[in-house]
Amino acid sequence: MNPRRPGLLAAGAAVVTVLLWASAFVSIRSAGDAYSPGALALGRLLSGVVALGIMCVVRREGPPPRAAWPGIAVSGLLWFGVYMVVLNWGEQQVDAGTAALVVNVGPILIALLGARLLGDAMPPRLVAGMAVSFAGAVTVGLSMSGGGGSSVLGVLLCLLAAVAYAGGVVAQKPALGSASALQVTTYGCLVGAVVCLPFAGQLVHQAADAPLSATLNMVYLGVFPTALAFTTWAYALARTTAGRMGATTYAVPALVVLMSWVVLGEVPGVLTLVGGVLCLAGVAVSRSRAAAAAPQPAKVSDSV
């Protein structure tokens, strides 16, 4: 087998992830008008569980080993559960730019927690790349701000989303040493769905009145940005450090700008374009070869 193939597959998985996560922001705009934060999160997660369950049956994947469950449970609670609800809620309280600014603290927290709890290295290129990307995210956020209002509650919710996201990623990483990416994603999504079950009544009530386009967008969020993208994320995360994967997500703001331009006809300003370029440049620096000196996990399942 080509010795470069695992690295190329992991890089391809990361690209799929950021593309689908960027597309999620466009879909959330439609679904969020008809569904409350908790109902939208539950509907998305239930759609994801169904899609992931089908994938598990097709690939004959059983439950993950006992050693993987602590990481799966924590990541399911924080990332699939808390993160999705509070992010949906926070984005209703603040303008898009403010939400982008606060939530993009997440990759920095991932790198810091990964270094502290997982022993991940923080090479100079990773730190420099994240600094450039964060500057780009700030630029994009500032260019998008000003048209809406912000509240202290909204900022706190977005900050909580960033913390939950970072904690979920760092908890997920050790689980991938003993379980496949598909197992970790499926059961993490199931844990998140259980956490969100108190919103079942809202989901049923709102689904009866929601336009078909909003419901289809919710299902899309569950099947693609959740089931598929979280699985490709876990596949790539198993083959690199949490910090580098977190830095990769700084490509999302740039892709959101591009997709909003193409799909929604929202022409970005010069400042927004400059920020997007900085985001992509920082990702390129952080994922360059010199940043990849951290040791790889000793045992990783090849199953997606």
PDB file of C-alpha atoms in Angstrom, residues 63-231:
ATOM      1  CA  PRO A  63     -21.169  -1.610  19.862  1.00  0.00           C
ATOM      2  CA  PRO A  64     -17.847   0.000  20.801  1.00  0.00           C
ATOM      3  CA  PRO A  65     -15.622  -1.684  23.409  1.00  0.00           C
ATOM      4  CA  ARG A  66     -16.029  -0.734  27.051  1.00  0.00           C
ATOM      5  CA  ALA A  67     -12.783   1.258  27.062  1.00  0.00           C
ATOM      6  CA  ALA A  68     -14.188   3.729  24.529  1.00  0.00           C
ATOM      7  CA  TRP A  69     -17.405   4.503  26.395  1.00  0.00           C
ATOM      8  CA  PRO A  70     -16.152   7.231  28.770  1.00  0.00           C
ATOM      9  CA  GLY A  71     -14.918   9.341  25.853  1.00  0.00           C
ATOM     10  CA  ILE A  72     -18.040   8.611  23.807  1.00  0.00           C
ATOM     11  CA  ALA A  73     -20.344   9.539  26.696  1.00  0.00           C
ATOM     12  CA  VAL A  74     -18.555  12.829  27.439  1.00  0.00           C
ATOM     13  CA  SER A  75     -18.291  13.851  23.789  1.00  0.00           C
ATOM     14  CA  GLY A  76     -21.923  12.888  23.206  1.00  0.00           C
ATOM     15  CA  LEU A  77     -23.045  14.977  26.172  1.00  0.00           C
ATOM     16  CA  LEU A  78     -20.899  18.034  25.436  1.00  0.00           C
ATOM     17  CA  TRP A  79     -20.540  18.163  21.654  1.00  0.00           C
ATOM     18  CA  PHE A  80     -23.610  16.409  20.267  1.00  0.00           C
ATOM     19  CA  GLY A  81     -25.905  17.563  23.064  1.00  0.00           C
ATOM     20  CA  VAL A  82     -24.962  20.788  24.848  1.00  0.00           C
ATOM     21  CA  TYR A  83     -23.081  22.357  21.927  1.00  0.00           C
ATOM     22  CA  MET A  84     -25.879  21.983  19.382  1.00  0.00           C
ATOM     23  CA  VAL A  85     -28.574  23.354  21.665  1.00  0.00           C
ATOM     24  CA  VAL A  86     -26.701  26.332  23.093  1.00  0.00           C
ATOM     25  CA  LEU A  87     -25.231  27.293  19.710  1.00  0.00           C
ATOM     26  CA  ASN A  88     -28.703  27.344  18.133  1.00  0.00           C
ATOM     27  CA  TRP A  89     -29.955  29.393  21.084  1.00  0.00           C
ATOM     28  CA  GLY A  90     -26.980  31.736  21.117  1.00  0.00           C
ATOM     29  CA  GLU A  91     -27.285  32.530  17.416  1.00  0.00           C
ATOM     30  CA  GLN A  92     -30.830  33.738  18.070  1.00  0.00           C
ATOM     31  CA  GLN A  93     -29.535  36.219  20.660  1.00  0.00           C
ATOM     32  CA  VAL A  94     -26.560  37.740  18.808  1.00  0.00           C
ATOM     33  CA  ASP A  95     -25.750  38.689  15.236  1.00  0.00           C
ATOM     34  CA  ALA A  96     -23.879  36.220  13.044  1.00  0.00           C
ATOM     35  CA  GLY A  97     -20.592  38.087  13.323  1.00  0.00           C
ATOM     36  CA  THR A  98     -20.558  38.044  17.117  1.00  0.00           C
ATOM     37  CA  ALA A  99     -21.435  34.345  17.146  1.00  0.00           C
ATOM     38  CA  ALA A 100     -18.576  33.610  14.743  1.00  0.00           C
ATOM     39  CA  LEU A 101     -16.124  35.599  16.871  1.00  0.00           C
ATOM     40  CA  VAL A 102     -16.980  33.842  20.129  1.00  0.00           C
ATOM     41  CA  VAL A 103     -17.383  30.293  18.827  1.00  0.00           C
ATOM     42  CA  ASN A 104     -14.038  30.464  17.016  1.00  0.00           C
ATOM     43  CA  VAL A 105     -12.351  30.490  20.408  1.00  0.00           C
ATOM     44  CA  GLY A 106     -13.092  26.745  20.290  1.00  0.00           C
ATOM     45  CA  PRO A 107     -10.087  25.599  18.214  1.00  0.00           C
ATOM     46  CA  ILE A 108      -7.747  27.520  20.526  1.00  0.00           C
ATOM     47  CA  LEU A 109      -9.280  25.793  23.544  1.00  0.00           C
ATOM     48  CA  ILE A 110      -8.922  22.429  21.769  1.00  0.00           C
ATOM     49  CA  ALA A 111      -5.208  23.002  21.246  1.00  0.00           C
ATOM     50  CA  LEU A 112      -4.689  24.088  24.863  1.00  0.00           C
ATOM     51  CA  LEU A 113      -6.720  21.217  26.315  1.00  0.00           C
ATOM     52  CA  GLY A 114      -5.067  18.736  23.961  1.00  0.00           C
ATOM     53  CA  ALA A 115      -1.628  19.861  25.110  1.00  0.00           C
ATOM     54  CA  ARG A 116      -2.642  19.751  28.773  1.00  0.00           C
ATOM     55  CA  LEU A 117      -4.740  16.567  28.892  1.00  0.00           C
ATOM     56  CA  LEU A 118      -3.531  14.499  25.919  1.00  0.00           C
ATOM     57  CA  GLY A 119       0.099  15.545  25.764  1.00  0.00           C
ATOM     58  CA  ASP A 120      -0.276  16.883  22.219  1.00  0.00           C
ATOM     59  CA  ALA A 121       2.610  18.953  20.897  1.00  0.00           C
ATOM     60  CA  MET A 122       2.070  22.591  19.935  1.00  0.00           C
ATOM     61  CA  PRO A 123       4.751  23.220  17.289  1.00  0.00           C
ATOM     62  CA  PRO A 124       5.430  26.827  16.242  1.00  0.00           C
ATOM     63  CA  ARG A 125       3.728  26.398  12.855  1.00  0.00           C
ATOM     64  CA  LEU A 126       0.518  25.207  14.502  1.00  0.00           C
ATOM     65  CA  VAL A 127       0.496  28.166  16.886  1.00  0.00           C
ATOM     66  CA  ALA A 128       1.295  30.616  14.074  1.00  0.00           C
ATOM     67  CA  GLY A 129      -1.327  29.118  11.776  1.00  0.00           C
ATOM     68  CA  MET A 130      -4.020  29.291  14.450  1.00  0.00           C
ATOM     69  CA  ALA A 131      -3.111  32.914  15.171  1.00  0.00           C
ATOM     70  CA  VAL A 132      -3.471  33.824  11.483  1.00  0.00           C
ATOM     71  CA  SER A 133      -6.744  31.903  11.158  1.00  0.00           C
ATOM     72  CA  PHE A 134      -8.185  33.442  14.312  1.00  0.00           C
ATOM     73  CA  ALA A 135      -7.315  36.893  12.988  1.00  0.00           C
ATOM     74  CA  GLY A 136      -9.176  35.953   9.821  1.00  0.00           C
ATOM     75  CA  ALA A 137     -12.185  34.724  11.807  1.00  0.00           C
ATOM     76  CA  VAL A 138     -12.204  37.995  13.771  1.00  0.00           C
ATOM     77  CA  THR A 139     -12.069  39.939  10.495  1.00  0.00           C
ATOM     78  CA  VAL A 140     -14.961  37.950   9.040  1.00  0.00           C
ATOM     79  CA  GLY A 141     -16.932  38.387  12.263  1.00  0.00           C
ATOM     80  CA  LEU A 142     -16.379  42.141  12.402  1.00  0.00           C
ATOM     81  CA  SER A 143     -17.406  42.509   8.775  1.00  0.00           C
ATOM     82  CA  MET A 144     -20.647  40.624   9.495  1.00  0.00           C
ATOM     83  CA  SER A 145     -21.454  42.488  12.715  1.00  0.00           C
ATOM     84  CA  GLY A 146     -23.382  45.685  13.043  1.00  0.00           C
ATOM     85  CA  GLY A 147     -26.620  44.654  11.402  1.00  0.00           C
ATOM     86  CA  GLY A 148     -28.041  42.859  14.411  1.00  0.00           C
ATOM     87  CA  GLY A 149     -28.104  43.090  18.147  1.00  0.00           C
ATOM     88  CA  SER A 150     -26.043  41.310  20.735  1.00  0.00           C
ATOM     89  CA  SER A 151     -26.894  40.377  24.292  1.00  0.00           C
ATOM     90  CA  VAL A 152     -24.831  39.252  27.246  1.00  0.00           C
ATOM     91  CA  LEU A 153     -26.855  36.025  27.317  1.00  0.00           C
ATOM     92  CA  GLY A 154     -26.125  35.384  23.644  1.00  0.00           C
ATOM     93  CA  VAL A 155     -22.383  35.922  24.075  1.00  0.00           C
ATOM     94  CA  LEU A 156     -22.323  33.630  27.116  1.00  0.00           C
ATOM     95  CA  LEU A 157     -24.230  30.948  25.202  1.00  0.00           C
ATOM     96  CA  CYS A 158     -21.784  31.108  22.289  1.00  0.00           C
ATOM     97  CA  LEU A 159     -18.875  30.918  24.715  1.00  0.00           C
ATOM     98  CA  LEU A 160     -20.470  27.887  26.376  1.00  0.00           C
ATOM     99  CA  ALA A 161     -20.829  26.341  22.910  1.00  0.00           C
ATOM    100  CA  ALA A 162     -17.111  26.881  22.270  1.00  0.00           C
ATOM    101  CA  VAL A 163     -16.176  25.271  25.604  1.00  0.00           C
ATOM    102  CA  ALA A 164     -18.521  22.307  25.005  1.00  0.00           C
ATOM    103  CA  TYR A 165     -17.105  21.850  21.496  1.00  0.00           C
ATOM    104  CA  ALA A 166     -13.520  21.845  22.764  1.00  0.00           C
ATOM    105  CA  GLY A 167     -14.280  19.501  25.653  1.00  0.00           C
ATOM    106  CA  GLY A 168     -16.141  17.126  23.354  1.00  0.00           C
ATOM    107  CA  VAL A 169     -13.283  16.913  20.862  1.00  0.00           C
ATOM    108  CA  VAL A 170     -10.650  16.286  23.526  1.00  0.00           C
ATOM    109  CA  ALA A 171     -12.836  13.615  25.164  1.00  0.00           C
ATOM    110  CA  GLN A 172     -13.444  11.934  21.800  1.00  0.00           C
ATOM    111  CA  LYS A 173      -9.765  11.570  20.910  1.00  0.00           C
ATOM    112  CA  PRO A 174      -8.869   8.752  23.400  1.00  0.00           C
ATOM    113  CA  ALA A 175     -12.013   6.802  22.448  1.00  0.00           C
ATOM    114  CA  LEU A 176     -10.716   6.556  18.884  1.00  0.00           C
ATOM    115  CA  GLY A 177      -7.791   4.477  20.140  1.00  0.00           C
ATOM    116  CA  SER A 178     -10.060   1.501  20.809  1.00  0.00           C
ATOM    117  CA  ALA A 179     -13.162   2.104  18.646  1.00  0.00           C
ATOM    118  CA  SER A 180     -13.743   2.947  15.000  1.00  0.00           C
ATOM    119  CA  ALA A 181     -14.740   6.404  13.795  1.00  0.00           C
ATOM    120  CA  LEU A 182     -18.198   5.095  12.900  1.00  0.00           C
ATOM    121  CA  GLN A 183     -18.733   3.557  16.341  1.00  0.00           C
ATOM    122  CA  VAL A 184     -17.597   6.688  18.178  1.00  0.00           C
ATOM    123  CA  THR A 185     -19.790   8.945  16.028  1.00  0.00           C
ATOM    124  CA  THR A 186     -22.883   6.720  16.110  1.00  0.00           C
ATOM    125  CA  TYR A 187     -22.988   6.262  19.853  1.00  0.00           C
ATOM    126  CA  GLY A 188     -21.930   9.845  20.543  1.00  0.00           C
ATOM    127  CA  CYS A 189     -24.842  11.016  18.392  1.00  0.00           C
ATOM    128  CA  LEU A 190     -27.158   8.625  20.241  1.00  0.00           C
ATOM    129  CA  VAL A 191     -26.026  10.035  23.611  1.00  0.00           C
ATOM    130  CA  GLY A 192     -26.673  13.562  22.312  1.00  0.00           C
ATOM    131  CA  ALA A 193     -30.149  12.582  21.129  1.00  0.00           C
ATOM    132  CA  VAL A 194     -30.981  11.149  24.551  1.00  0.00           C
ATOM    133  CA  VAL A 195     -29.763  14.355  26.207  1.00  0.00           C
ATOM    134  CA  CYS A 196     -32.079  16.359  23.927  1.00  0.00           C
ATOM    135  CA  LEU A 197     -35.185  14.177  24.478  1.00  0.00           C
ATOM    136  CA  PRO A 198     -36.792  16.811  26.772  1.00  0.00           C
ATOM    137  CA  PHE A 199     -37.350  18.832  23.565  1.00  0.00           C
ATOM    138  CA  ALA A 200     -39.380  16.042  21.929  1.00  0.00           C
ATOM    139  CA  GLY A 201     -42.691  17.775  22.602  1.00  0.00           C
ATOM    140  CA  GLN A 202     -41.488  20.967  20.925  1.00  0.00           C
ATOM    141  CA  LEU A 203     -40.207  19.002  17.939  1.00  0.00           C
ATOM    142  CA  VAL A 204     -43.510  17.210  17.363  1.00  0.00           C
ATOM    143  CA  HIS A 205     -45.544  20.412  17.747  1.00  0.00           C
ATOM    144  CA  GLN A 206     -43.306  22.522  15.515  1.00  0.00           C
ATOM    145  CA  ALA A 207     -42.918  19.837  12.831  1.00  0.00           C
ATOM    146  CA  ALA A 208     -46.681  19.938  12.297  1.00  0.00           C
ATOM    147  CA  ASP A 209     -46.540  23.635  11.384  1.00  0.00           C
ATOM    148  CA  ALA A 210     -43.088  23.902   9.802  1.00  0.00           C
ATOM    149  CA  PRO A 211     -42.735  24.369   6.035  1.00  0.00           C
ATOM    150  CA  LEU A 212     -41.389  21.379   4.157  1.00  0.00           C
ATOM    151  CA  SER A 213     -38.186  23.246   3.255  1.00  0.00           C
ATOM    152  CA  ALA A 214     -37.342  23.780   6.937  1.00  0.00           C
ATOM    153  CA  THR A 215     -37.927  20.129   7.796  1.00  0.00           C
ATOM    154  CA  LEU A 216     -35.857  18.965   4.824  1.00  0.00           C
ATOM    155  CA  ASN A 217     -33.042  21.256   5.938  1.00  0.00           C
ATOM    156  CA  MET A 218     -33.224  19.735   9.424  1.00  0.00           C
ATOM    157  CA  VAL A 219     -32.972  16.234   7.950  1.00  0.00           C
ATOM    158  CA  TYR A 220     -30.077  17.369   5.750  1.00  0.00           C
ATOM    159  CA  LEU A 221     -28.302  18.662   8.869  1.00  0.00           C
ATOM    160  CA  GLY A 222     -28.682  15.261  10.481  1.00  0.00           C
ATOM    161  CA  VAL A 223     -27.610  13.128   7.526  1.00  0.00           C
ATOM    162  CA  PHE A 224     -24.718  15.129   6.094  1.00  0.00           C
ATOM    163  CA  PRO A 225     -23.188  17.723   8.509  1.00  0.00           C
ATOM    164  CA  THR A 226     -23.848  15.332  11.431  1.00  0.00           C
ATOM    165  CA  ALA A 227     -23.771  11.652  10.379  1.00  0.00           C
ATOM    166  CA  LEU A 228     -21.290  11.927   7.526  1.00  0.00           C
ATOM    167  CA  ALA A 229     -19.190  14.921   8.594  1.00  0.00           C
ATOM    168  CA  PHE A 230     -18.787  13.862  12.227  1.00  0.00           C
ATOM    169  CA  THR A 231     -17.668  10.405  11.031  1.00  0.00           C
TER     170      THR A 231
END
